[in-house]
CSV table of C-alpha atoms and ligand atoms in Angstrom, one decimal:
chain,number,residue,atom,x,y,z
A,543,MET,CA,21.7,2.7,3.2
A,544,ARG,CA,18.6,5.3,2.3
A,545,PHE,CA,16.6,4.5,5.5
A,546,LEU,CA,19.2,3.6,8.3
A,547,ARG,CA,17.8,4.9,11.8
A,548,LYS,CA,14.4,5.4,9.9
A,549,VAL,CA,11.6,3.4,11.4
A,550,VAL,CA,9.2,2.2,8.3
A,551,MET,CA,5.5,0.4,8.8
A,552,ILE,CA,4.4,-1.3,5.9
A,553,THR,CA,0.7,-3.0,5.9
A,554,GLY,CA,-0.3,-6.2,3.5
A,555,ALA,CA,3.4,-7.4,4.5
A,556,SER,CA,2.3,-11.1,3.7
A,557,GLY,CA,1.5,-10.2,-0.1
A,558,GLY,CA,3.3,-10.0,-3.0
A,559,ILE,CA,4.1,-6.3,-3.0
A,560,GLY,CA,4.5,-5.9,1.0
A,561,GLN,CA,7.0,-8.9,1.0
A,562,ALA,CA,8.9,-7.1,-1.5
A,563,LEU,CA,8.7,-3.8,0.1
A,564,ALA,CA,9.7,-5.6,3.4
A,565,LYS,CA,13.0,-6.6,2.0
A,566,GLY,CA,13.8,-3.5,0.2
A,567,PHE,CA,13.4,-1.3,3.2
A,568,ALA,CA,15.3,-4.0,4.9
A,569,ARG,CA,18.1,-4.0,2.4
A,570,GLU,CA,18.5,0.0,2.9
A,571,GLY,CA,19.1,0.0,6.8
A,572,ALA,CA,15.6,0.6,8.0
A,573,THR,CA,13.9,-0.9,11.3
A,574,ILE,CA,10.5,-2.2,9.9
A,575,ALA,CA,6.8,-3.0,11.5
A,576,LEU,CA,5.4,-5.2,9.4
A,577,VAL,CA,1.3,-5.9,9.5
A,578,GLY,CA,-0.3,-8.5,7.7
A,579,ARG,CA,-3.4,-10.5,7.5
A,580,ASN,CA,-2.1,-14.3,7.3
A,581,LYS,CA,-0.1,-15.0,10.3
A,582,GLU,CA,2.1,-17.5,8.8
A,583,ARG,CA,2.9,-15.5,5.9
A,584,THR,CA,3.2,-12.5,7.6
A,585,GLU,CA,5.7,-14.5,10.5
A,586,GLU,CA,7.7,-15.3,7.9
A,587,ILE,CA,8.7,-11.9,6.3
A,588,ALA,CA,9.0,-10.6,9.7
A,589,ARG,CA,11.8,-13.7,10.4
A,590,ARG,CA,13.5,-13.2,6.9
A,591,THR,CA,13.8,-9.5,7.3
A,592,GLY,CA,14.8,-9.3,10.8
A,593,ALA,CA,11.5,-6.8,11.4
A,594,VAL,CA,11.2,-5.5,15.2
A,595,TYR,CA,7.8,-5.5,15.4
A,596,HIS,CA,4.8,-7.7,13.3
A,597,SER,CA,0.9,-7.8,14.0
A,598,THR,CA,-2.2,-9.4,12.8
A,599,LEU,CA,-4.4,-7.2,14.1
A,600,GLU,CA,-7.4,-6.1,11.9
A,601,ILE,CA,-6.5,-3.1,10.8
A,602,THR,CA,-9.6,-1.9,9.5
A,603,LYS,CA,-10.8,-1.4,12.6
A,604,SER,CA,-9.8,2.3,13.8
A,605,GLU,CA,-8.8,1.1,17.8
A,606,ASN,CA,-6.7,-1.3,16.3
A,607,CYS,CA,-5.0,1.4,13.8
A,608,LYS,CA,-4.3,3.7,16.6
A,609,LYS,CA,-2.7,0.6,19.0
A,610,ILE,CA,-0.6,-0.4,16.2
A,611,ILE,CA,1.0,2.9,15.7
A,612,ASP,CA,1.1,3.3,19.5
A,613,ASP,CA,2.7,0.2,19.6
A,614,VAL,CA,5.6,0.6,16.8
A,615,PHE,CA,6.2,4.0,18.7
A,616,ASN,CA,6.3,2.8,22.1
A,617,LEU,CA,8.5,0.1,21.0
A,618,THR,CA,11.0,1.9,18.4
A,619,GLY,CA,10.5,5.5,19.8
A,620,SER,CA,9.8,6.6,16.6
A,621,LEU,CA,7.8,6.4,12.9
A,622,ASP,CA,9.3,7.9,9.9
A,623,VAL,CA,7.8,6.3,7.0
A,624,LEU,CA,4.1,4.4,6.7
A,625,VAL,CA,3.4,2.7,3.4
A,626,ASN,CA,-0.7,1.9,3.4
A,627,ASN,CA,-0.1,-1.2,0.9
A,628,ALA,CA,-2.9,-3.7,2.1
A,629,GLY,CA,-5.6,-3.6,-0.5
A,630,ALA,CA,-8.2,-6.0,-1.9
A,631,MET,CA,-10.0,-6.1,-5.5
A,632,PHE,CA,-13.6,-7.2,-6.1
A,633,ARG,CA,-14.8,-8.1,-9.7
A,634,GLY,CA,-18.0,-6.9,-10.5
A,635,ASP,CA,-20.5,-4.4,-12.7
A,636,VAL,CA,-22.5,-2.2,-10.7
A,637,VAL,CA,-25.3,-4.7,-10.6
A,638,ASP,CA,-23.3,-7.5,-9.8
A,639,THR,CA,-21.9,-5.6,-6.9
A,640,PRO,CA,-23.6,-6.3,-3.6
A,641,ASP,CA,-23.6,-4.1,-0.2
A,642,ASP,CA,-21.1,-6.2,1.5
A,643,GLU,CA,-18.6,-6.4,-1.2
A,644,TRP,CA,-18.9,-2.9,-1.8
A,645,LEU,CA,-18.1,-1.8,1.9
A,646,LYS,CA,-15.6,-4.8,2.4
A,647,LEU,CA,-13.6,-2.8,-0.1
A,648,PHE,CA,-13.9,0.7,1.2
A,649,ASP,CA,-13.0,-0.9,4.7
A,650,ILE,CA,-9.5,-2.1,3.5
A,651,ASN,CA,-9.0,0.0,0.9
A,652,VAL,CA,-9.9,3.3,2.6
A,653,HIS,CA,-11.2,2.8,5.8
A,654,ALA,CA,-7.5,1.3,7.3
A,655,VAL,CA,-5.6,3.8,5.0
A,656,PHE,CA,-7.5,7.1,6.7
A,657,TYR,CA,-7.0,5.2,9.8
A,658,LEU,CA,-3.7,4.4,10.0
A,659,SER,CA,-2.3,7.7,8.2
A,660,ARG,CA,-4.7,9.8,10.9
A,661,GLU,CA,-2.8,8.2,14.1
A,662,ALA,CA,0.5,8.2,12.4
A,663,ILE,CA,0.2,12.0,11.3
A,664,ARG,CA,-1.3,12.7,14.8
A,665,LEU,CA,2.1,10.9,16.6
A,666,MET,CA,4.5,12.5,13.8
A,667,ARG,CA,3.0,16.2,14.7
A,668,GLU,CA,3.5,15.7,18.5
A,669,HIS,CA,6.7,14.2,18.4
A,670,LYS,CA,8.0,17.2,15.6
A,671,ILE,CA,8.8,14.2,13.4
A,672,ALA,CA,9.2,15.2,9.7
A,673,GLY,CA,7.6,11.6,8.9
A,674,ASN,CA,6.8,10.2,5.2
A,675,ILE,CA,3.4,8.5,3.9
A,676,VAL,CA,3.0,6.7,0.8
A,677,GLN,CA,-0.4,4.9,-0.3
A,678,VAL,CA,0.0,2.1,-2.7
A,679,ALA,CA,-3.5,2.9,-4.9
A,680,SER,CA,-3.6,1.8,-8.7
A,681,ASN,CA,-3.6,2.8,-12.4
A,682,SER,CA,-7.7,1.8,-11.8
A,683,ALA,CA,-8.1,5.4,-10.1
A,684,LEU,CA,-7.1,7.4,-12.9
A,685,SER,CA,-9.4,6.1,-15.5
A,686,GLY,CA,-12.6,4.1,-15.3
A,687,ARG,CA,-12.4,0.3,-15.3
A,688,LYS,CA,-15.1,-1.5,-16.4
A,689,GLY,CA,-16.1,-4.5,-14.8
A,690,HIS,CA,-14.2,-3.4,-11.3
A,691,ILE,CA,-16.3,-0.5,-10.1
A,692,ALA,CA,-15.7,-1.1,-6.5
A,693,TYR,CA,-11.8,-1.4,-6.8
A,694,ALA,CA,-11.3,1.6,-9.2
A,695,THR,CA,-14.1,4.1,-6.7
A,696,THR,CA,-11.7,3.1,-3.7
A,697,LYS,CA,-8.6,4.0,-5.0
A,698,GLY,CA,-9.7,7.4,-7.1
A,699,ALA,CA,-10.8,7.5,-3.2
A,700,VAL,CA,-7.2,7.0,-1.9
A,701,VAL,CA,-5.8,9.6,-4.4
A,702,GLN,CA,-7.9,12.0,-3.2
A,703,MET,CA,-7.3,11.6,0.3
A,704,THR,CA,-3.3,11.4,-0.7
A,705,ARG,CA,-4.0,15.3,-1.7
A,706,CYS,CA,-6.1,16.5,1.0
A,707,MET,CA,-3.6,14.9,3.7
A,708,ALA,CA,-0.4,16.3,1.8
A,709,LEU,CA,-2.1,19.9,1.9
A,710,ASP,CA,-3.0,19.2,5.7
A,711,CYS,CA,0.3,18.2,6.4
A,712,ALA,CA,3.1,20.1,4.3
A,713,SER,CA,3.4,22.7,7.1
A,714,ASP,CA,4.6,20.1,9.5
A,715,GLY,CA,7.2,18.9,7.2
A,716,ILE,CA,5.2,15.4,6.8
A,717,ARG,CA,4.6,14.5,2.8
A,718,ILE,CA,2.2,12.1,1.3
A,719,ASN,CA,2.2,10.6,-1.9
A,720,ALA,CA,0.6,8.2,-3.6
A,721,VAL,CA,2.3,5.2,-6.1
A,722,CYS,CA,-0.4,4.1,-8.9
A,723,PRO,CA,1.1,0.8,-10.1
A,724,GLY,CA,-0.6,-1.0,-13.5
A,725,ALA,CA,-0.4,-4.7,-13.2
A,726,THR,CA,2.1,-6.2,-11.1
A,727,ASP,CA,3.2,-9.8,-11.0
A,728,THR,CA,1.8,-11.2,-7.5
A,729,ALA,CA,-1.7,-13.3,-7.1
A,730,MET,CA,-3.8,-10.3,-7.4
A,731,PRO,CA,-4.2,-10.2,-11.1
A,732,MET,CA,-5.1,-14.0,-11.2
A,733,SER,CA,-7.1,-14.0,-8.6
A,734,LYS,CA,-11.0,-14.6,-8.8
A,735,HIS,CA,-11.5,-11.0,-8.2
A,736,SER,CA,-9.4,-9.3,-10.7
A,737,ALA,CA,-9.4,-12.1,-13.9
A,738,PRO,CA,-9.3,-15.5,-13.0
A,739,ILE,CA,-6.5,-16.4,-15.9
A,740,SER,CA,-3.6,-18.1,-16.1
A,741,ARG,CA,-0.5,-17.0,-15.7
A,742,GLU,CA,0.6,-17.6,-19.2
A,743,ARG,CA,-2.3,-15.7,-20.7
A,744,LEU,CA,-1.8,-12.8,-18.5
A,745,LEU,CA,1.7,-12.1,-19.0
A,746,GLU,CA,0.2,-12.5,-22.9
A,747,ASN,CA,-2.3,-10.1,-22.2
A,748,CYS,CA,0.4,-7.7,-20.8
A,749,ARG,CA,2.6,-8.0,-23.9
A,750,GLN,CA,-0.3,-6.8,-26.1
A,751,SER,CA,-1.9,-4.4,-24.1
A,752,ILE,CA,1.3,-2.4,-22.3
A,753,PRO,CA,3.1,0.0,-24.3
A,754,LEU,CA,6.3,-1.4,-22.3
A,755,GLN,CA,4.9,-4.4,-23.2
A,756,ARG,CA,5.3,-6.8,-19.9
A,757,ILE,CA,4.0,-7.0,-16.6
A,758,ALA,CA,5.7,-5.0,-14.0
A,759,ASP,CA,8.2,-7.2,-11.5
A,760,PRO,CA,7.2,-6.0,-7.7
A,761,GLU,CA,10.7,-4.9,-7.2
A,762,GLU,CA,10.0,-2.1,-9.7
A,763,VAL,CA,7.0,-0.6,-7.8
A,764,VAL,CA,8.9,-1.0,-4.8
A,765,ARG,CA,12.1,1.2,-6.0
A,766,SER,CA,9.3,3.8,-6.6
A,767,ILE,CA,7.9,3.8,-3.5
A,768,LEU,CA,11.6,3.8,-2.0
A,769,PHE,CA,12.2,7.0,-4.2
A,770,LEU,CA,9.0,8.9,-2.7
A,771,ALA,CA,10.0,7.8,0.9
A,772,SER,CA,13.4,8.6,0.8
A,773,GLU,CA,14.8,12.5,0.4
A,774,ASP,CA,15.3,11.8,-3.1
A,775,SER,CA,12.3,13.0,-3.3
A,776,SER,CA,12.0,15.7,-0.7
A,777,TYR,CA,10.5,18.6,-2.9
A,778,VAL,CA,7.3,15.9,-3.8
A,779,THR,CA,4.1,15.9,-2.0
A,780,GLY,CA,0.6,15.5,-2.6
A,781,THR,CA,1.3,13.7,-6.0
A,782,THR,CA,0.3,10.7,-7.3
A,783,LEU,CA,3.2,8.3,-9.7
A,784,SER,CA,2.3,5.8,-12.1
A,785,VAL,CA,4.2,2.9,-12.1
A,786,ASP,CA,2.5,0.8,-15.0
A,787,GLY,CA,4.3,0.8,-17.7
A,788,GLY,CA,2.4,3.9,-19.7
A,789,THR,CA,-0.7,2.5,-19.7
A,790,THR,CA,-2.2,5.9,-18.5
A,791,ALA,CA,0.0,7.9,-20.9
B,1677,LIG,N1,-0.8,-6.5,-8.3
B,1677,LIG,C1,-1.2,-5.5,-8.9
B,1677,LIG,O1,-1.6,-5.7,-10.6
B,1677,LIG,C2,-1.5,-4.6,-8.3
B,1677,LIG,C3,-1.9,-3.2,-9.3
B,1677,LIG,C4,-2.0,-2.0,-8.9
B,1677,LIG,C5,-2.0,-2.0,-7.5
B,1677,LIG,N2,-2.3,-3.1,-6.4
B,1677,LIG,C6,-2.1,-2.9,-5.1
B,1677,LIG,O2,-1.0,-3.1,-4.3
B,1677,LIG,C7,-1.2,-3.5,-3.2
B,1677,LIG,C8,-0.7,-4.5,-2.6
B,1677,LIG,O3,-1.3,-6.0,-3.5
B,1677,LIG,P1,-0.3,-7.1,-3.9
B,1677,LIG,O4,-0.2,-7.0,-5.8
B,1677,LIG,O5,0.4,-7.2,-3.2
B,1677,LIG,O6,-1.8,-8.1,-3.7
B,1677,LIG,P2,-1.7,-9.3,-2.7
B,1677,LIG,O7,-0.1,-10.2,-2.8
B,1677,LIG,O8,-2.9,-10.1,-2.3
B,1677,LIG,O9,-1.7,-8.4,-1.5
B,1677,LIG,C9,-2.6,-8.3,-0.8
B,1677,LIG,C10,-2.2,-7.7,0.6
B,1677,LIG,O10,-3.4,-6.9,1.1
B,1677,LIG,C11,-3.8,-7.5,2.7
B,1677,LIG,N3,-5.1,-7.6,2.8
B,1677,LIG,C12,-6.2,-7.7,1.7
B,1677,LIG,N4,-7.4,-7.1,2.4
B,1677,LIG,C13,-7.0,-7.4,3.7
B,1677,LIG,C14,-7.9,-6.9,5.0
B,1677,LIG,N5,-9.7,-7.1,5.1
B,1677,LIG,N6,-6.9,-6.8,6.3
B,1677,LIG,C15,-6.2,-6.9,6.2
B,1677,LIG,N7,-5.2,-7.1,4.9
B,1677,LIG,C16,-5.7,-7.6,3.6
B,1677,LIG,C17,-3.4,-9.1,1.8
B,1677,LIG,O11,-3.4,-10.2,3.2
B,1677,LIG,P3,-3.0,-11.6,3.3
B,1677,LIG,O12,-2.5,-12.1,2.2
B,1677,LIG,O13,-3.0,-12.0,4.5
B,1677,LIG,O14,-4.8,-12.0,3.2
B,1677,LIG,C18,-2.2,-8.8,1.4
B,1677,LIG,O15,-1.0,-8.9,2.6
B,1677,LIG,C19,-2.7,-3.3,-3.2
B,1677,LIG,O16,-3.4,-2.0,-2.2
B,1677,LIG,C20,-3.4,-3.2,-4.2
B,1677,LIG,O17,-4.5,-2.8,-4.6
B,1677,LIG,C21,-1.7,-4.3,-7.2
């Protein structure tokens, strides 16, 4: 029960890792607030985890991010942890990446993370909350990724944003870190934006190419986020934790 009486907000709650995060934090006693895009899936996970708040407002808009953060605070009286997990992928090399896809990826993978973090930090500072933010980046942030220039560039930006925010906020007692997952068993690595292959093929590729010889279970990514968001990592800020079965090693 590491998050008893802690208010935890999670974005991308309608997706694979987001749903596992909602269950993981709920299991550890957190009061949870969820933000998703798909209404049905967001409502369902909110119902199943007893979330006190859920929203499907578009988080790529700065004013919506402010409203969501304010609403959660006004409802619960705090905001202790923010997990920026929502994200999207686009498949295309440098010439095959059109403006709209490039901008769309920056909107969700970078701008939404910045807007929500900024509003959360503003509020944490104002109310002297020793809060915590975890950004869900990717191991694509840590080395080049052929055919995924927009995704790798945006996730690289998240890692650098994490370092800068951590330095800006260290004296406030607010810690900010990023996790960098590798292939994780959700819809994302099988989508047309990643590699449109069957699940069997994906699992076989992971067996052959990942040092630990398998894909990650979303629960394994969640455990790394619970660690970074909890007092177990009380002296850790501004870092990136690879959760990729040894791929970047
Ligand atoms: N799975 C992997 O192999 C892997 C590896 C490294 C990093 N990651 C990162 O892990 C995070 C979670 O991914 P996942 O694996 O759980 O994938 P997922 O199942 O596809 O979930 C992605 C989540 O992000 C939301 N989202 C996407 N675009 C959005 C937008 N424009 N506005 C608002 N919400 C948006 C989705 O909403 P809807 O579903 O409601 O549309 C969904 O809730 C992402 O940041 C991803 O980049 C995943």
